[in-house]
Each structure stands twice: as C-alpha cells, then as structure tokens.
Short mmCIF file of C-alpha atoms in Angstrom, two decimals:
data_model
loop_
_atom_site.label_atom_id
_atom_site.label_comp_id
_atom_site.label_asym_id
_atom_site.label_seq_id
_atom_site.Cartn_x
_atom_site.Cartn_y
_atom_site.Cartn_z
CA ASP H 152 -62.30 -27.08 27.22
CA LEU H 153 -61.33 -26.96 23.55
CA GLY H 154 -64.76 -25.53 22.69
CA THR H 155 -67.46 -26.76 20.42
CA ALA H 156 -66.31 -28.32 17.20
CA ASP H 157 -67.07 -26.42 13.94
CA PRO H 158 -68.61 -28.86 11.48
CA ARG H 159 -66.67 -27.11 8.65
CA SER H 160 -63.26 -27.84 10.23
CA PRO H 161 -61.65 -30.98 11.63
CA LEU H 162 -59.85 -28.80 14.23
CA PRO H 163 -61.36 -27.66 17.52
CA PRO H 164 -61.67 -23.83 17.97
CA MET H 165 -58.64 -23.58 20.31
CA LEU H 166 -56.33 -25.29 17.80
CA ARG H 167 -57.69 -23.13 15.00
CA ARG H 168 -56.71 -20.05 17.02
CA LEU H 169 -53.19 -21.51 17.51
CA ARG H 170 -52.72 -22.37 13.86
CA PRO H 171 -50.89 -19.07 12.93
CA VAL H 172 -48.57 -19.53 15.91
CA LEU H 173 -47.81 -23.11 14.92
CA ALA H 174 -47.14 -22.02 11.33
CA LEU H 175 -44.71 -19.35 12.57
CA VAL H 176 -42.88 -21.87 14.74
CA LEU H 177 -42.58 -24.23 11.77
CA LEU H 178 -41.30 -21.42 9.54
CA VAL H 179 -38.66 -20.32 12.09
CA GLY H 180 -37.53 -23.91 12.62
CA THR H 181 -37.22 -24.47 8.88
CA SER H 182 -35.27 -21.20 8.43
CA LEU H 183 -32.83 -22.12 11.21
CA ALA H 184 -32.29 -25.56 9.68
CA LEU H 185 -31.63 -24.01 6.27
CA ARG H 186 -29.23 -21.47 7.82
CA ARG H 187 -27.26 -24.27 9.54
CA LEU H 188 -27.09 -26.15 6.24
CA GLU H 189 -25.94 -22.99 4.43
CA ASP H 190 -23.27 -22.39 7.07
CA ARG H 191 -21.99 -25.94 6.65
CA VAL H 192 -21.84 -25.50 2.86
CA LEU H 193 -20.02 -22.14 3.16
CA THR H 194 -17.57 -23.58 5.67
CA THR H 195 -16.80 -26.44 3.29
CA GLN H 196 -16.35 -24.03 0.38
CA GLN H 197 -14.11 -21.72 2.39
CA ARG H 198 -11.89 -24.62 3.43
CA ALA H 199 -11.45 -25.81 -0.16
CA PRO H 200 -8.23 -24.28 -1.54
CA ARG H 201 -8.77 -21.26 -3.76
CA TRP H 202 -6.57 -18.89 -5.74
CA TYR H 203 -6.19 -15.34 -4.40
CA LYS H 204 -4.59 -12.56 -6.46
CA GLY H 205 -2.53 -10.09 -4.46
CA ASN H 206 0.26 -7.52 -4.40
CA THR H 207 2.88 -7.47 -1.63
CA HIS H 208 4.60 -4.16 -2.43
CA THR H 209 2.88 -0.79 -2.77
CA HIS H 210 3.20 2.76 -1.43
CA THR H 211 0.95 5.60 -0.26
CA ILE H 212 1.34 9.22 0.84
CA ASN H 213 2.58 7.84 4.17
CA SER H 214 5.99 7.63 2.49
CA ASP H 215 6.79 8.42 -1.14
CA GLY H 216 3.54 7.48 -2.87
CA GLU H 217 1.14 10.05 -4.31
CA SER H 218 -2.20 8.61 -3.16
CA HIS H 219 -4.04 8.20 0.13
CA PRO H 220 -4.18 4.63 1.50
CA ASP H 221 -7.95 4.63 0.91
CA ASP H 222 -7.47 5.38 -2.80
CA VAL H 223 -4.72 2.77 -3.12
CA VAL H 224 -6.89 0.07 -1.54
CA LYS H 225 -9.86 1.02 -3.72
CA TRP H 226 -7.70 0.67 -6.84
CA TYR H 227 -6.70 -2.89 -6.01
CA ARG H 228 -10.17 -3.96 -4.95
CA SER H 229 -11.76 -2.52 -8.11
CA HIS H 230 -9.16 -4.23 -10.34
CA GLY H 231 -9.83 -7.81 -9.30
CA TYR H 232 -7.29 -8.29 -6.52
CA GLN H 233 -8.22 -10.19 -3.37
CA PHE H 234 -5.47 -8.77 -1.14
CA VAL H 235 -2.90 -6.01 -0.98
CA VAL H 236 -0.04 -5.28 1.44
CA LEU H 237 0.73 -1.61 2.13
CA THR H 238 4.52 -1.29 2.46
CA ASP H 239 5.53 2.30 3.01
CA HIS H 240 9.19 3.10 3.71
CA ASN H 241 9.90 2.70 7.43
CA VAL H 242 6.22 3.32 8.19
CA LEU H 243 3.66 0.78 9.41
CA THR H 244 0.29 1.94 8.10
CA SER H 245 -2.75 0.92 10.12
CA VAL H 246 -5.19 -1.21 8.11
CA GLU H 247 -8.02 -1.75 10.60
CA GLY H 248 -10.09 1.16 9.30
CA LEU H 249 -9.33 0.23 5.70
CA ASN H 250 -10.56 -3.30 6.26
CA ALA H 251 -13.67 -1.96 7.99
CA LEU H 252 -14.44 0.14 4.89
CA HIS H 253 -13.23 -2.11 2.09
CA GLY H 254 -12.60 -5.58 3.48
CA LEU H 255 -14.97 -8.39 2.58
CA ASP H 256 -14.90 -11.86 4.12
CA ALA H 257 -13.34 -14.30 1.62
CA ARG H 258 -13.27 -11.53 -1.05
CA PHE H 259 -10.86 -8.72 -0.16
CA LEU H 260 -8.24 -8.10 2.52
CA VAL H 261 -5.74 -5.36 3.38
CA ILE H 262 -2.57 -6.57 5.12
CA ARG H 263 -0.24 -4.20 6.92
CA GLY H 264 3.39 -4.09 6.01
CA GLU H 265 6.51 -1.98 5.88
CA GLU H 266 9.42 -1.59 3.49
CA VAL H 267 12.35 -1.55 5.88
CA THR H 268 14.66 0.88 4.10
CA ASP H 269 18.38 0.77 4.82
CA ARG H 270 21.69 1.51 3.08
CA PHE H 271 25.30 0.43 2.97
CA GLY H 272 28.07 2.14 1.05
CA GLY H 273 25.53 4.20 -0.87
CA LYS H 274 23.57 1.14 -1.95
CA PRO H 275 19.80 1.03 -1.25
CA LEU H 276 18.90 -2.13 0.71
CA HIS H 277 15.17 -2.65 1.09
CA ILE H 278 13.36 -5.57 2.73
CA ASN H 279 9.59 -5.78 2.99
CA ALA H 280 8.06 -6.87 6.28
CA LEU H 281 4.71 -8.56 5.67
CA ALA H 282 2.26 -8.40 8.59
CA PRO H 283 4.76 -7.52 11.35
CA SER H 284 3.39 -7.04 14.86
CA ARG H 285 5.25 -3.72 15.22
CA LEU H 286 7.33 -1.21 13.30
CA VAL H 287 10.76 -2.59 12.40
CA GLN H 288 13.62 -0.11 12.60
CA ALA H 289 16.36 -0.25 9.96
CA GLN H 290 19.20 -2.20 11.56
CA GLY H 291 22.31 -1.13 9.66
CA GLY H 292 25.30 -3.46 9.40
CA GLU H 293 28.91 -3.95 8.38
CA SER H 294 28.29 -5.03 4.78
CA ALA H 295 25.40 -5.20 2.32
CA ARG H 296 24.77 -8.84 3.19
CA ASP H 297 25.01 -8.09 6.90
CA VAL H 298 22.47 -5.26 6.60
CA VAL H 299 19.99 -7.58 4.88
CA GLN H 300 20.61 -10.35 7.39
CA ARG H 301 20.08 -8.07 10.39
CA ASN H 302 16.87 -6.70 8.93
CA VAL H 303 15.53 -10.14 8.03
CA ARG H 304 16.20 -11.24 11.61
CA ALA H 305 14.48 -8.13 13.02
CA ILE H 306 11.42 -8.73 10.81
CA ARG H 307 11.19 -12.33 12.01
CA GLU H 308 11.45 -11.15 15.62
CA ALA H 309 8.50 -8.84 14.93
CA ASP H 310 6.47 -11.86 13.72
CA GLY H 311 6.64 -10.66 10.12
CA VAL H 312 7.57 -12.39 6.89
CA PRO H 313 10.55 -10.80 5.09
CA HIS H 314 11.03 -10.47 1.37
CA VAL H 315 13.92 -8.70 -0.31
CA THR H 316 12.79 -6.09 -2.82
CA HIS H 317 14.41 -5.14 -6.16
CA PRO H 318 17.99 -6.35 -5.42
CA THR H 319 19.21 -4.83 -8.71
CA PHE H 320 17.91 -1.34 -7.81
CA GLY H 321 21.08 0.72 -7.46
CA TRP H 322 22.92 -2.55 -8.21
CA ALA H 323 22.64 -3.20 -4.49
CA LEU H 324 22.84 -6.99 -4.07
CA SER H 325 24.43 -9.88 -5.90
CA ALA H 326 23.16 -13.44 -6.14
CA ASP H 327 26.08 -14.52 -3.94
CA GLU H 328 25.10 -12.07 -1.20
CA LEU H 329 21.44 -13.08 -1.30
CA ALA H 330 22.31 -16.77 -1.18
CA GLN H 331 24.11 -16.23 2.15
CA VAL H 332 21.10 -14.67 3.92
CA ARG H 333 19.43 -17.02 6.38
CA GLY H 334 15.79 -16.95 7.40
CA LEU H 335 14.76 -15.66 3.97
CA ARG H 336 12.36 -17.45 1.59
CA LEU H 337 11.08 -14.65 -0.68
CA PHE H 338 12.59 -12.11 -3.04
CA GLU H 339 11.41 -10.23 -6.08
CA ILE H 340 12.11 -11.68 -9.52
CA PHE H 341 10.01 -8.92 -11.11
CA ASN H 342 9.34 -5.40 -9.84
CA GLY H 343 7.05 -3.02 -11.73
CA HIS H 344 9.02 0.15 -10.98
CA PRO H 345 10.63 1.43 -14.21
CA GLN H 346 14.06 2.07 -12.66
CA VAL H 347 14.97 -1.15 -10.84
CA ASN H 348 16.90 -2.97 -13.60
CA ASN H 349 14.90 -6.19 -13.71
CA GLU H 350 16.85 -7.37 -16.75
CA GLY H 351 20.28 -6.53 -15.33
CA GLY H 352 22.91 -4.90 -17.51
CA GLY H 353 26.58 -4.02 -17.84
CA GLY H 354 27.62 -7.54 -16.98
CA VAL H 355 25.25 -7.79 -13.99
CA PRO H 356 22.64 -10.58 -14.32
CA GLY H 357 18.94 -9.80 -14.19
CA LEU H 358 16.62 -10.95 -11.42
CA GLU H 359 15.57 -14.22 -13.02
CA ALA H 360 19.18 -15.15 -13.80
CA MET H 361 20.07 -14.33 -10.18
CA TRP H 362 17.26 -16.66 -9.08
CA ASP H 363 18.77 -19.53 -11.06
CA GLN H 364 22.23 -18.83 -9.65
CA ILE H 365 20.86 -18.96 -6.10
CA LEU H 366 18.79 -22.11 -6.70
CA SER H 367 21.77 -23.80 -8.37
CA ARG H 368 23.66 -23.43 -5.09
CA GLY H 369 20.93 -25.46 -3.36
CA VAL H 370 19.45 -22.39 -1.66
CA LEU H 371 15.66 -22.30 -1.87
CA LEU H 372 14.13 -18.89 -2.55
CA TYR H 373 10.68 -18.30 -3.98
CA GLY H 374 10.18 -15.59 -6.57
CA LEU H 375 7.66 -12.75 -6.29
CA ALA H 376 6.30 -10.41 -8.93
CA THR H 377 5.19 -7.06 -7.47
CA ASP H 378 4.06 -3.58 -8.47
CA ASP H 379 6.12 -1.38 -6.17
CA ALA H 380 3.40 1.10 -7.14
CA HIS H 381 3.87 4.76 -6.16
CA HIS H 382 1.78 6.59 -8.76
CA PHE H 383 -1.94 5.95 -9.18
CA LYS H 384 -2.76 9.14 -11.12
CA ARG H 385 0.02 9.45 -13.72
CA HIS H 386 -1.66 7.09 -16.17
CA ASP H 387 0.25 8.09 -19.32
CA ASP H 388 3.67 8.67 -17.75
CA ARG H 389 6.11 5.90 -18.65
CA THR H 390 8.48 7.03 -15.91
CA ALA H 391 5.81 6.50 -13.24
CA ALA H 392 5.72 3.47 -10.94
CA ARG H 393 2.14 2.46 -11.69
CA PRO H 394 -0.03 -0.35 -10.32
CA GLY H 395 -1.04 -3.53 -12.11
CA LYS H 396 2.43 -4.48 -13.36
CA GLY H 397 3.17 -7.63 -11.35
CA TRP H 398 1.38 -9.77 -8.80
CA VAL H 399 1.18 -13.12 -7.07
CA VAL H 400 -1.66 -15.64 -7.13
CA VAL H 401 -1.73 -17.56 -3.86
CA ARG H 402 -3.45 -20.88 -3.15
CA ALA H 403 -5.00 -21.08 0.32
CA ASP H 404 -8.11 -22.34 2.05
CA THR H 405 -9.16 -18.96 3.45
CA LEU H 406 -8.44 -15.27 2.93
CA THR H 407 -6.57 -14.23 6.08
CA PRO H 408 -3.12 -12.68 6.60
CA GLU H 409 -1.92 -15.94 8.17
CA ALA H 410 -3.15 -18.07 5.28
CA MET H 411 -1.66 -15.76 2.64
CA LEU H 412 1.75 -15.61 4.29
CA ASP H 413 1.86 -19.34 5.07
CA ALA H 414 1.16 -20.10 1.41
CA LEU H 415 3.84 -17.66 0.25
CA GLU H 416 6.46 -19.16 2.55
CA ARG H 417 5.72 -22.71 1.42
CA GLY H 418 5.79 -21.69 -2.25
CA ASP H 419 2.12 -22.38 -2.98
CA PHE H 420 1.71 -19.54 -5.46
CA TYR H 421 2.72 -18.35 -8.88
CA SER H 422 3.90 -14.92 -9.98
CA SER H 423 2.74 -13.08 -13.07
CA THR H 424 2.89 -9.94 -15.18
CA GLY H 425 -0.27 -10.89 -17.07
CA VAL H 426 -0.44 -14.63 -17.72
CA GLU H 427 -3.12 -16.51 -15.78
CA LEU H 428 -3.09 -20.19 -14.90
CA ASN H 429 -6.17 -22.37 -14.54
CA ASP H 430 -4.23 -24.77 -12.36
CA TYR H 431 -0.77 -25.67 -11.13
CA ALA H 432 0.05 -28.90 -9.34
CA VAL H 433 3.13 -30.74 -8.13
CA ASN H 434 3.41 -34.28 -6.78
CA ASP H 435 6.34 -36.58 -6.08
CA SER H 436 6.95 -37.27 -9.76
CA THR H 437 5.44 -34.51 -11.90
CA MET H 438 4.88 -30.78 -12.28
CA THR H 439 1.79 -29.83 -14.30
CA LEU H 440 0.28 -26.49 -15.22
CA THR H 441 -2.60 -25.27 -17.35
CA VAL H 442 -2.61 -21.82 -18.95
CA ARG H 443 -5.81 -19.78 -19.13
CA GLU H 444 -5.37 -18.93 -22.77
CA THR H 445 -6.70 -15.86 -24.54
CA ALA H 446 -7.73 -15.68 -28.19
CA TRP H 447 -5.13 -13.02 -29.09
CA SER H 448 -2.06 -14.72 -27.55
CA LYS H 449 0.16 -17.73 -28.03
CA TYR H 450 2.21 -19.35 -25.29
CA ARG H 451 5.42 -21.25 -24.68
CA ILE H 452 5.83 -23.22 -21.46
CA GLN H 453 9.37 -23.94 -20.28
CA PHE H 454 10.53 -26.17 -17.44
CA ILE H 455 13.86 -24.94 -16.09
CA GLY H 456 16.54 -26.63 -13.97
CA ARG H 457 20.05 -26.16 -12.61
CA GLY H 458 21.96 -23.30 -14.17
CA GLY H 459 18.82 -21.91 -15.80
CA ARG H 460 18.86 -24.69 -18.40
CA VAL H 461 15.57 -25.29 -20.23
CA LEU H 462 14.75 -28.94 -19.57
CA HIS H 463 11.62 -29.08 -21.70
CA GLU H 464 9.59 -26.64 -23.79
CA THR H 465 6.10 -27.05 -25.20
CA ILE H 466 3.28 -25.02 -26.71
CA GLU H 467 0.68 -27.46 -25.39
CA SER H 468 -1.45 -26.75 -22.33
CA PRO H 469 -1.81 -28.56 -19.96
CA ALA H 470 1.95 -29.04 -19.85
CA SER H 471 3.74 -31.58 -17.65
CA TYR H 472 7.29 -32.42 -16.72
CA ARG H 473 8.29 -35.71 -15.09
CA PHE H 474 11.16 -35.38 -12.63
CA ARG H 475 14.31 -37.38 -13.26
CA GLY H 476 15.85 -36.50 -9.92
CA ASP H 477 19.13 -35.02 -11.12
CA GLU H 478 17.87 -31.58 -12.25
CA GLY H 479 18.81 -29.83 -8.99
CA TYR H 480 15.48 -28.04 -9.08
CA VAL H 481 12.58 -27.59 -11.48
CA ARG H 482 10.50 -24.48 -12.01
CA ALA H 483 8.20 -23.45 -14.85
CA ARG H 484 8.00 -20.25 -16.87
CA VAL H 485 5.20 -19.26 -19.26
CA LEU H 486 6.11 -16.86 -22.09
CA GLU H 487 3.20 -15.02 -23.72
CA SER H 488 3.49 -13.67 -27.27
CA ASN H 489 2.97 -10.03 -26.22
CA GLY H 490 5.63 -10.11 -23.52
CA ASP H 491 3.72 -11.18 -20.41
CA ARG H 492 5.17 -13.84 -18.12
CA ALA H 493 4.23 -16.23 -15.35
CA TRP H 494 6.59 -18.12 -13.05
CA THR H 495 5.84 -21.11 -10.83
CA GLN H 496 7.91 -21.82 -7.75
CA PRO H 497 10.90 -24.18 -7.75
CA VAL H 498 10.88 -27.73 -6.45
CA MET H 499 14.26 -28.78 -5.06
CA LEU H 500 15.15 -32.32 -6.10
CA ASP H 501 18.65 -33.43 -5.10
CA ALA H 502 19.69 -30.96 -2.42
CA SER H 503 18.37 -30.04 0.99
CA PRO H 504 17.12 -26.41 0.87
CA GLN H 505 19.20 -24.10 3.05
#
C-alpha cells in the first residue's frame, strides 16, 4: 500500500519518504561518473610528454656534502626541480622516506644513486650510478680506461644507468679514453663544481671540445649538465660547490625513475646552465628549437657538426637546421648574452653509433 495520495503532491507518501534516498543515490552516481571522467583526463594528461627539470649529481652528509638529505631534497623541490638524484661517494642513500615526505605524483621525485669513486695512478675516476638496485663497489683496473669500463659494467649489472662525471677533474680522462668505453651513453659536459676544469687548460681540451672529439669518431655520447652540489649553506663563497649551476630537462610521459632514465639514455633531453627552451624537436630531416627568451638577454643559436664546426648560426627563434647527411652529427648550442648556455643532444647522421 503506497498510502493515500496527498492532493498537494503528485507523488504517493511512500515515494515522498524515499525522495532523499533517491537524491543521494543520484548524487553518488553522478560523483562516481565525474571521478571516472577526471581519471581518464588525468591519465591522458600524464601520458602526454612533458618536460621535467632535474639534477643527476649531488651530495649530502652521507659522504662529503654539508647538508642532510632532507635539506638537499627540500632545496631542489623549492627551486622548481621535478627530480633529483642523490649520488654520494660509494654510498647508496635510501630515498623511500624522502619520497614519502617530499615526493608528489607527477610533480617531484627523489631517485637513489651513487657516485662510484675509484682511482688509477693518482687520478680520480668517478662514475655515477643512477637508480642501481644495490650498492656498486669500486672495481679498480689496470688503466684509467679499464677502471671506467669495469665500473660501467658493474653499474649495468646492478640495473643502474652509468654516467661519467667531470672527466677533467684532476685531468683524469681524455676524449680518446672515454671514446673506448662500451656500455656508456652519458657523461658530463658541464659540472658546477668550481674545481673541475670544465674549460680545460694547459693544452687539454675542455669538456665540450672533448664531446666533439668523441662524436667525430662516430661514438654517440649524450652530454649532461649537473651541479655536483656539496654546499647548500655557503651562499657567498665562490669556492663552494653550490646547487643550481647546471641541470637537465627531460622529456617523458610520466615522472618515474624508469621514465627519466629511459629518456636520458635515448637523448630526449637538453642540458642547461640557465637557458630554457620552449620546445625542441628532431625529425628525419630537421632539428628545430625555440628559446624561452627573457627581456634582459639576447641569444645566439648554433648548430654544430663534425669536428665542432659551426654549421649554421642565427639569432632568430625558433631556429631550424635541415640535415644534409654529411655532417657526421648535428647538435645545437644556445649562447646567452650573460654567459648561460643550453645544449641539445647530438643526432648521428652518417655513422652507426658505437
């Protein structure tokens, strides 16, 4: 019995009593539908490639840095980075707790790492291990090149990604020695530490010149800019290894260790000491980049090929270079009027990368 009808309402009394329940059911159903739609939109956005700013070389009190890992991570997060790799000397710092405190899905990530620190003949030989599954012991060797090769192999066996750090620190490695290392895709072309001889000297080429020598041999290496930060409190000390000096900007569809490292190893990133790009694209025939210009700076964009030769220079942005096919490789460099730089990764044209 639905009861006697109320002449003021078209609904019987029983249905009137159920009306709040029905409204709640409708509201819940609508909310769930909207949540599923939101999830689909977020999933689509997360899968669309984005640029992530990160640093792959920094130190804490776990080796020779001056700051606690928590303070180091907070510095990078508060200064607009999306990821940082902690790379203490022969120490693998746990990052689970740091990610629990500071990590944000699709916004900030801490990746564990280690700077495998070795020597030969008094020369410092350092190779970063990015996201290894375990601590990598320094391997030693019979020559500088052999030490690097053994450590690169050990990092790969630990499921990590190796990158050689500051090869001109202590004048440790030559372009010839680096070009002979197998299983390596990454090395530093800029390091923010004030004592690593980025520009070379005394007849020894600087890091960017070494890069061109290696690429000209048909050996594909991608170039990183890093902080190598040790000092987060000595703000006015020019001898300090401070943060914010060099970084990479990686293109990936999601912010995970796997996505960051995959993009680095395929060269889908640019390196910078201050210049920002709005976009960078390469297809079968053309390399194009667009500088995010500032009002107080002017820019030169250079496309560089075999032997470090400037193939084309322009002050226009966007800037493009059409491949001829005989350049050996093509990479781009952006020179900013106050000394900042950006480097895109090389495209090999007439040689199979080794």
